[in-house]
Amino acid sequence: MRPNPPTPLLFGGIFFLTCGTLVFELSLIRLFSVAHWYHFAFLVVGIAMLGLGAAGSFLIIFAKWLSRISRGYLSNVAFFFSLAVLASYLITNQIPFDQQKIAWDVWQFAYLLFYFFVLAMPPFFTGLILASLYTNYSQQIGKFYFYDILGAALGSIAVLKVSAFANGLGGIWTAAFCGLVSSVLFNPRLVHFLPKIGILGIVVGTAFFKPSLFLLNLSEYKALPQLLRPANSKILHTQWTPLARLDFMQSPIVHFAPGLSLRSYSSLPEQLGVVVDGGNLNALTKFDGSPSSLSFVEHLPSALPYHLSKISSVLVCEPRGGLDFLSALYFDTFEIEGVGIYNKIANIAREKFHEFSGGLFNDFSVNLHTMSPRAYLKQTSKRYDLISLPISDSFGAASTGIYGPSEDYLFTVEAFMECLQHLSDDGWLYVACYILPPLRQELRLMSLAISALEANGRQYPEKHLIAIRTLETFSILAKVRPIARDEMTILKSFCEERGFDVVYHPGIAIDDVNRFNRFQEPIFHKAFTALLNDSTRTVFLQNYDFDVWPTTDDRPFFGHFFRLDKLREEFEIFGRKWTAFFEGGYLVAALFLQACLLSLVLIVLPLLLAKHRTALPDIKNAKLAILGYFFSIGLAYMLIEIVFIQRFILVLEHPLYAASAVIASLLMSSACGSYVSKKVATSSRWTIGRHILLLAIVVLLYVVLISRILNVWMGYDLLTRYLFTGILIAVPGFLMGFPFPVGIRTLGQKQEHLIPWAYCANGTASVIGTSLAVLVAMEWGFSWTVVMASVFYLIAAALGNRL
Amino acid sequence: MKVQGIALSIRQQEELVGSDFLDEGPIMCIHAVITALVLTLLFIPSQERDKYENLHAQMVKDIIKSGIKDKRVIAAMESVKRHLFVPENLRNVAYDDHPLPIGEGQTISQPHLVAWMTQELQLKESDNVLEIGTGSGYQAAILSEIIVSVYTIEIKTKLADQAARRLKKLGYSNVQAKCGDGYFGWPEAAPFDAIIITCAVNHVPPRLLEQLKIGGRMILPLGSTFYYQTLIQVTKQKDDIKVDYLGVVAFVPMTGQAEKT
């Protein structure tokens, strides 16, 4: 039986359904990043997306469902999607899962499996509708696919606007609403959709009258619940933004002064905690407007540059709670500037805590630029006596957590070079991190500084560097001119007075190290001596148990230290605790393995259980070609998408903006490609293989050109950069829109019943591709990830004509 | 020399503490104790007792093998029965060298770590020691075997009550336990010769530093990362503070109440 011709309402239904699915998934990542941790969010949502592929698998096994594409059926499934969105959030919010407990509580694995199952339901319903429609309308696939990815593109933009509302649940409500609209469009008869609106209305009413049911539960191990421990602590202000949840809170146990000397511990003024996503702690420090009341900053390691030189101008990158501004004010700095994309904290402080912060952010002497430090440095020609980078967060702390381990373009060789170029002749670059042995961050910071100095033409970088450490922090100071003898004298007395250890200065003796904060061996000194010595550096980096090579814009994963060839040694170093690997981003590897395993099940299961499998042996070779083709194009698409997102963060300044812009642009151009695919692909001289070959070549061209293009663009204003990004991505995006619909159409002519299986292979490959892209980028860089995508397209090109 | 902690025999301890993780009832009177003891001797198969004894002996051997040299610490590890401090369903693995859940999202530390931290405190018998994070009371019991006076604080009410009752039942009368936030210490009992923090913290709590005597030592897992921290020892001197990094450890962070916002 042939289905009725598609109507505009049907396309509208698809559009809203895929829009809702994307909004749901992206919102979940945001919510789980707050309730748990970013990498958990990445893992869970990644696996949940397999629900799309599972629908394809389901339809192969229960083939009779394929013919159920009546208006009523589609409408009901779309409504189930809507209910599943709300139910999955409510259920997962109540499940007592906590990843912290995994190390000792086996029940947590059961909870985790339940999480996967529940969260996979909304994408499953979406997949059920899409796979059914693709099978029944295989010859009009271009148009269907167009509305499918156009909806997803809109969802990726809409999530930016809606996720901050309703206590962070705006995305969930929007996704449910999209499902309802989709349901209505599929079957717009009053008698059908009124009861559905009624049911959803009851849920909305419940949320209105009993909001506590819907409020997000945070892991008890996160910073926010910990800070709320004392009886007299409370949250003063909470704000959800598209980028993060910010909590300003009062608690007697707030203590944020990285590296403060233990000798002056009690001098820290009252602070308000500023907690980002329930986890990362920063603080607003009480300031009465008089710099003399800030004497505690004298006891911070960040006071060192002010002692070494007269600092007249300072640029604070990512000032957050403004602690570095207080130092600058205390030391009477004439010109104080801050630059960062997280200036929301400053805005809230200005509006809500003006008196507490002594008008710090309103002060005319503090000039705040809201943009990424890299973009600002590209656009300004000013030079500073001090450029201060933010203290590097603990390992793997992602800014949004959308796509795995954090890419940080402020901690790359190129970024350090940019900073050095904006220093005055006697200016200092100051950068710090928390100490957490075994040494990794500290060594990477040092190797970054060395590489940047060398790239800036300093033949002897060891003459331009100073390093100190406190109980909890490690700091590096680099300058363009060689360190002077009197500066070394000041450095020694500064550290002596505060109980800080000098780790390195030119000509340091081993007796001068490891005195106050003592390791059993002077491990810092030994490692740095090896790193700073030109003849031993490469051997040291090659043999060290962790990857501490300098990070670059092509591989900007500052928090990734694990080496595939040293995993055994690293496992021993961490006391045979596998959980330590999660912090370095290897949870992505866990996702990859799980996704591979589940994908295998989803792909193989239909072959074992399908009722019409008797017909399958005749097309054995074709089956492999189908699998290979759709799997390859799915993998290649996601590899490129993820690389583009990570690469464009550099020019679009924030991972969330980059993700939205890239996904929207890529999907919209792919939608256009899909729409016109029928005309092009049916041309007698143009085969699917040739098309994909062209696509692979275009993608490879981007590998060569992209670094240069992005470097030039950084100097333009944000709007222009967005525009250029859209155009640059649209070219491959348009071509990437062809392979899927052309493949489905071809399959529809010969083996229509296998379309759900192809859909399943493509869907599961997308999930595998997401984690594979991050893994390959972490190990070998973005360029090789794109090369890998091209290889997958070449495989698809070879298989395309055998469908 | 033994202090009060070992007033009862090992078997008495075993029977007295019974299934404290399940039974929250009143303290037994002495008759009940004797009756229970007799019944225990009659009905608990000797094989079962031997099993714990063998495992316990092996645990102590392993601890010595791992480098613990302080004889008082080794003696304490020998006399305190770890299986009495874990839930009944985990007693079979009580002497394995890894942490075990004790409820309320908390764990009992691995035996080697307990021995190591205790050794690093370099305790004298007359010392007054504060422990932050009582948990099941195992660390407090070990300290009780070595020194005169132990103060221990636990933030989780249920754990604090259970541990206080268990320590009392086992006869550790030199342990003062209370429920409260360890971040602020125990000012009424300060100053302390040593402070031991058995939960991960991201900075040295200033109040605890104040409550440390000149010459006192504080040992703590620094760094609030998910799975591991640096174990450090802070020594308060007259005009200075010295810090020694001891190694990498894995502790559960200090927790607060689950928050709904």
mmCIF file of C-alpha atoms in Angstrom, chain A residues 64-267:
data_model
loop_
_atom_site.group_PDB
_atom_site.id
_atom_site.type_symbol
_atom_site.label_atom_id
_atom_site.label_comp_id
_atom_site.label_asym_id
_atom_site.label_seq_id
_atom_site.Cartn_x
_atom_site.Cartn_y
_atom_site.Cartn_z
ATOM 1 C CA LYS A 64 4.641 -4.240 10.293
ATOM 2 C CA TRP A 65 5.048 -0.993 12.241
ATOM 3 C CA LEU A 66 6.551 0.502 9.092
ATOM 4 C CA SER A 67 3.204 0.662 7.400
ATOM 5 C CA ARG A 68 1.637 2.494 10.338
ATOM 6 C CA ILE A 69 2.076 5.981 9.124
ATOM 7 C CA SER A 70 -1.475 7.196 9.442
ATOM 8 C CA ARG A 71 -2.000 10.709 10.710
ATOM 9 C CA GLY A 72 -3.279 9.428 14.009
ATOM 10 C CA TYR A 73 -0.284 7.162 14.521
ATOM 11 C CA LEU A 74 2.270 9.875 13.762
ATOM 12 C CA SER A 75 0.423 12.302 15.977
ATOM 13 C CA ASN A 76 0.341 9.847 18.868
ATOM 14 C CA VAL A 77 4.051 9.016 18.601
ATOM 15 C CA ALA A 78 4.922 12.716 18.514
ATOM 16 C CA PHE A 79 2.812 13.172 21.628
ATOM 17 C CA PHE A 80 4.627 10.267 23.281
ATOM 18 C CA PHE A 81 7.833 12.110 22.489
ATOM 19 C CA SER A 82 6.462 15.119 24.314
ATOM 20 C CA LEU A 83 5.508 13.084 27.376
ATOM 21 C CA ALA A 84 8.798 11.160 27.282
ATOM 22 C CA VAL A 85 10.739 14.428 27.383
ATOM 23 C CA LEU A 86 9.052 15.458 30.619
ATOM 24 C CA ALA A 87 9.016 11.978 32.119
ATOM 25 C CA SER A 88 12.692 11.312 31.374
ATOM 26 C CA TYR A 89 13.720 14.552 33.042
ATOM 27 C CA LEU A 90 11.510 13.947 36.086
ATOM 28 C CA ILE A 91 12.643 10.336 36.501
ATOM 29 C CA THR A 92 16.374 10.947 36.046
ATOM 30 C CA ASN A 93 16.166 13.874 38.435
ATOM 31 C CA GLN A 94 14.883 11.501 41.121
ATOM 32 C CA ILE A 95 17.174 8.514 40.502
ATOM 33 C CA PRO A 96 19.793 8.488 43.289
ATOM 34 C CA PHE A 97 22.677 8.178 40.855
ATOM 35 C CA ASP A 98 25.959 9.862 41.724
ATOM 36 C CA GLN A 99 29.042 9.215 39.647
ATOM 37 C CA GLN A 100 31.212 9.839 42.701
ATOM 38 C CA LYS A 101 29.762 6.691 44.270
ATOM 39 C CA ILE A 102 30.578 4.464 41.311
ATOM 40 C CA ALA A 103 33.946 3.647 42.881
ATOM 41 C CA TRP A 104 32.286 1.794 45.780
ATOM 42 C CA ASP A 105 28.613 1.231 45.029
ATOM 43 C CA VAL A 106 27.725 -1.325 42.340
ATOM 44 C CA TRP A 107 24.092 -0.183 42.315
ATOM 45 C CA GLN A 108 25.226 2.971 40.603
ATOM 46 C CA PHE A 109 25.794 0.974 37.421
ATOM 47 C CA ALA A 110 22.186 -0.173 37.519
ATOM 48 C CA TYR A 111 21.060 3.421 37.978
ATOM 49 C CA LEU A 112 23.247 4.474 35.090
ATOM 50 C CA LEU A 113 21.729 1.854 32.790
ATOM 51 C CA PHE A 114 18.276 3.065 33.800
ATOM 52 C CA TYR A 115 19.386 6.625 32.989
ATOM 53 C CA PHE A 116 20.388 5.521 29.506
ATOM 54 C CA PHE A 117 17.133 3.691 28.955
ATOM 55 C CA VAL A 118 14.883 6.515 30.138
ATOM 56 C CA LEU A 119 16.758 9.227 28.285
ATOM 57 C CA ALA A 120 16.828 7.226 25.059
ATOM 58 C CA MET A 121 13.027 7.215 24.875
ATOM 59 C CA PRO A 122 12.428 10.701 23.378
ATOM 60 C CA PRO A 123 14.989 10.171 20.566
ATOM 61 C CA PHE A 124 13.519 6.709 20.046
ATOM 62 C CA PHE A 125 10.077 8.175 19.320
ATOM 63 C CA THR A 126 11.649 10.711 16.971
ATOM 64 C CA GLY A 127 13.535 7.933 15.197
ATOM 65 C CA LEU A 128 10.359 5.864 14.925
ATOM 66 C CA ILE A 129 8.624 8.630 12.980
ATOM 67 C CA LEU A 130 11.603 9.558 10.809
ATOM 68 C CA ALA A 131 12.606 6.009 9.867
ATOM 69 C CA SER A 132 8.980 5.149 9.019
ATOM 70 C CA LEU A 133 8.569 8.206 6.831
ATOM 71 C CA TYR A 134 11.930 7.742 5.105
ATOM 72 C CA THR A 135 10.996 4.185 4.242
ATOM 73 C CA ASN A 136 7.540 5.029 2.956
ATOM 74 C CA TYR A 137 8.597 8.141 1.107
ATOM 75 C CA SER A 138 12.069 7.062 0.007
ATOM 76 C CA GLN A 139 11.746 8.731 -3.385
ATOM 77 C CA GLN A 140 10.934 12.075 -1.770
ATOM 78 C CA ILE A 141 13.608 11.731 0.867
ATOM 79 C CA GLY A 142 15.336 14.988 -0.090
ATOM 80 C CA LYS A 143 12.380 17.058 1.008
ATOM 81 C CA PHE A 144 11.815 15.069 4.187
ATOM 82 C CA TYR A 145 15.482 15.204 5.133
ATOM 83 C CA PHE A 146 15.430 18.941 4.433
ATOM 84 C CA TYR A 147 12.770 19.572 7.087
ATOM 85 C CA ASP A 148 14.389 17.078 9.431
ATOM 86 C CA ILE A 149 17.737 18.869 9.566
ATOM 87 C CA LEU A 150 16.240 22.328 9.240
ATOM 88 C CA GLY A 151 14.312 21.636 12.449
ATOM 89 C CA ALA A 152 17.476 20.385 14.116
ATOM 90 C CA ALA A 153 19.310 23.534 12.964
ATOM 91 C CA LEU A 154 16.628 25.768 14.482
ATOM 92 C CA GLY A 155 16.732 23.705 17.676
ATOM 93 C CA SER A 156 20.466 24.300 18.034
ATOM 94 C CA ILE A 157 19.851 28.061 17.885
ATOM 95 C CA ALA A 158 16.661 28.061 19.942
ATOM 96 C CA VAL A 159 18.344 26.332 22.851
ATOM 97 C CA LEU A 160 20.489 29.429 23.379
ATOM 98 C CA LYS A 161 17.392 31.509 23.919
ATOM 99 C CA VAL A 162 15.181 29.157 25.892
ATOM 100 C CA SER A 163 17.459 27.171 28.191
ATOM 101 C CA ALA A 164 17.922 29.964 30.722
ATOM 102 C CA PHE A 165 14.218 30.252 31.541
ATOM 103 C CA ALA A 166 12.112 28.427 34.148
ATOM 104 C CA ASN A 167 15.016 27.689 36.508
ATOM 105 C CA GLY A 168 17.034 26.232 33.685
ATOM 106 C CA LEU A 169 14.172 24.041 32.504
ATOM 107 C CA GLY A 170 13.187 26.265 29.578
ATOM 108 C CA GLY A 171 14.713 23.796 27.147
ATOM 109 C CA ILE A 172 12.753 20.864 28.567
ATOM 110 C CA TRP A 173 9.447 22.707 28.382
ATOM 111 C CA THR A 174 10.240 23.966 24.874
ATOM 112 C CA ALA A 175 11.083 20.452 23.678
ATOM 113 C CA ALA A 176 7.827 19.117 25.122
ATOM 114 C CA PHE A 177 5.924 21.969 23.494
ATOM 115 C CA CYS A 178 7.592 21.252 20.128
ATOM 116 C CA GLY A 179 6.456 17.640 20.453
ATOM 117 C CA LEU A 180 2.900 18.808 21.056
ATOM 118 C CA VAL A 181 2.971 21.169 18.060
ATOM 119 C CA SER A 182 4.345 18.352 15.954
ATOM 120 C CA SER A 183 1.560 16.087 17.167
ATOM 121 C CA VAL A 184 -1.064 18.686 16.278
ATOM 122 C CA LEU A 185 0.421 19.241 12.833
ATOM 123 C CA PHE A 186 0.471 15.532 12.093
ATOM 124 C CA ASN A 187 -3.207 15.309 12.911
ATOM 125 C CA PRO A 188 -4.843 18.728 13.198
ATOM 126 C CA ARG A 189 -8.339 17.486 14.007
ATOM 127 C CA LEU A 190 -9.737 19.082 17.144
ATOM 128 C CA VAL A 191 -11.023 15.831 18.584
ATOM 129 C CA HIS A 192 -7.539 14.365 18.442
ATOM 130 C CA PHE A 193 -5.391 17.142 19.742
ATOM 131 C CA LEU A 194 -7.617 18.628 22.469
ATOM 132 C CA PRO A 195 -7.130 15.692 24.895
ATOM 133 C CA LYS A 196 -3.373 15.895 24.321
ATOM 134 C CA ILE A 197 -3.293 19.570 25.123
ATOM 135 C CA GLY A 198 -5.347 18.761 28.202
ATOM 136 C CA ILE A 199 -2.867 16.130 29.410
ATOM 137 C CA LEU A 200 0.120 18.402 28.889
ATOM 138 C CA GLY A 201 -1.813 21.207 30.564
ATOM 139 C CA ILE A 202 -2.168 19.062 33.685
ATOM 140 C CA VAL A 203 1.612 18.550 33.736
ATOM 141 C CA VAL A 204 2.207 22.284 33.341
ATOM 142 C CA GLY A 205 -0.311 22.983 36.100
ATOM 143 C CA THR A 206 1.430 20.511 38.408
ATOM 144 C CA ALA A 207 4.744 22.230 37.749
ATOM 145 C CA PHE A 208 3.150 25.579 38.526
ATOM 146 C CA PHE A 209 1.532 24.524 41.794
ATOM 147 C CA LYS A 210 4.234 22.115 42.943
ATOM 148 C CA PRO A 211 7.475 23.493 41.500
ATOM 149 C CA SER A 212 9.667 21.489 43.873
ATOM 150 C CA LEU A 213 8.852 18.367 41.814
ATOM 151 C CA PHE A 214 10.692 19.810 38.857
ATOM 152 C CA LEU A 215 13.611 21.531 40.578
ATOM 153 C CA LEU A 216 17.036 20.239 39.691
ATOM 154 C CA ASN A 217 18.739 18.004 42.260
ATOM 155 C CA LEU A 218 22.459 18.570 42.592
ATOM 156 C CA SER A 219 25.005 15.926 43.540
ATOM 157 C CA GLU A 220 25.844 16.334 47.213
ATOM 158 C CA TYR A 221 29.535 16.276 46.288
ATOM 159 C CA LYS A 222 29.379 19.451 44.249
ATOM 160 C CA ALA A 223 30.737 22.704 45.627
ATOM 161 C CA LEU A 224 27.371 24.417 46.010
ATOM 162 C CA PRO A 225 25.815 21.930 48.465
ATOM 163 C CA GLN A 226 29.121 21.807 50.317
ATOM 164 C CA LEU A 227 29.202 25.577 50.752
ATOM 165 C CA LEU A 228 25.614 25.537 51.967
ATOM 166 C CA ARG A 229 26.604 23.210 54.814
ATOM 167 C CA PRO A 230 26.849 25.755 57.642
ATOM 168 C CA ALA A 231 23.535 26.874 59.112
ATOM 169 C CA ASN A 232 24.143 30.540 58.376
ATOM 170 C CA SER A 233 24.872 30.082 54.681
ATOM 171 C CA LYS A 234 22.400 30.867 51.915
ATOM 172 C CA ILE A 235 22.079 31.554 48.214
ATOM 173 C CA LEU A 236 21.688 35.274 47.611
ATOM 174 C CA HIS A 237 21.140 35.243 43.886
ATOM 175 C CA THR A 238 20.827 32.588 41.187
ATOM 176 C CA GLN A 239 20.936 33.282 37.512
ATOM 177 C CA TRP A 240 20.664 30.888 34.621
ATOM 178 C CA THR A 241 22.346 32.081 31.466
ATOM 179 C CA PRO A 242 22.628 30.179 28.188
ATOM 180 C CA LEU A 243 26.256 29.503 29.113
ATOM 181 C CA ALA A 244 26.064 28.576 32.780
ATOM 182 C CA ARG A 245 24.193 28.708 36.035
ATOM 183 C CA LEU A 246 25.646 31.291 38.428
ATOM 184 C CA ASP A 247 25.009 31.261 42.178
ATOM 185 C CA PHE A 248 26.098 34.084 44.455
ATOM 186 C CA MET A 249 26.124 32.852 48.004
ATOM 187 C CA GLN A 250 26.991 33.699 51.543
ATOM 188 C CA SER A 251 28.835 31.060 53.530
ATOM 189 C CA PRO A 252 31.481 31.223 56.248
ATOM 190 C CA ILE A 253 33.452 28.530 54.481
ATOM 191 C CA VAL A 254 33.943 30.443 51.237
ATOM 192 C CA HIS A 255 37.662 30.821 50.829
ATOM 193 C CA PHE A 256 39.020 31.777 47.434
ATOM 194 C CA ALA A 257 42.555 33.123 47.364
ATOM 195 C CA PRO A 258 44.696 30.799 45.251
ATOM 196 C CA GLY A 259 48.115 30.423 46.811
ATOM 197 C CA LEU A 260 47.526 32.701 49.822
ATOM 198 C CA SER A 261 50.457 32.324 52.216
ATOM 199 C CA LEU A 262 49.613 30.144 55.229
ATOM 200 C CA ARG A 263 51.406 32.740 57.333
ATOM 201 C CA SER A 264 48.690 35.279 56.530
ATOM 202 C CA TYR A 265 45.763 32.966 56.362
ATOM 203 C CA SER A 266 43.509 34.947 58.654
ATOM 204 C CA SER A 267 43.907 38.161 56.683
#
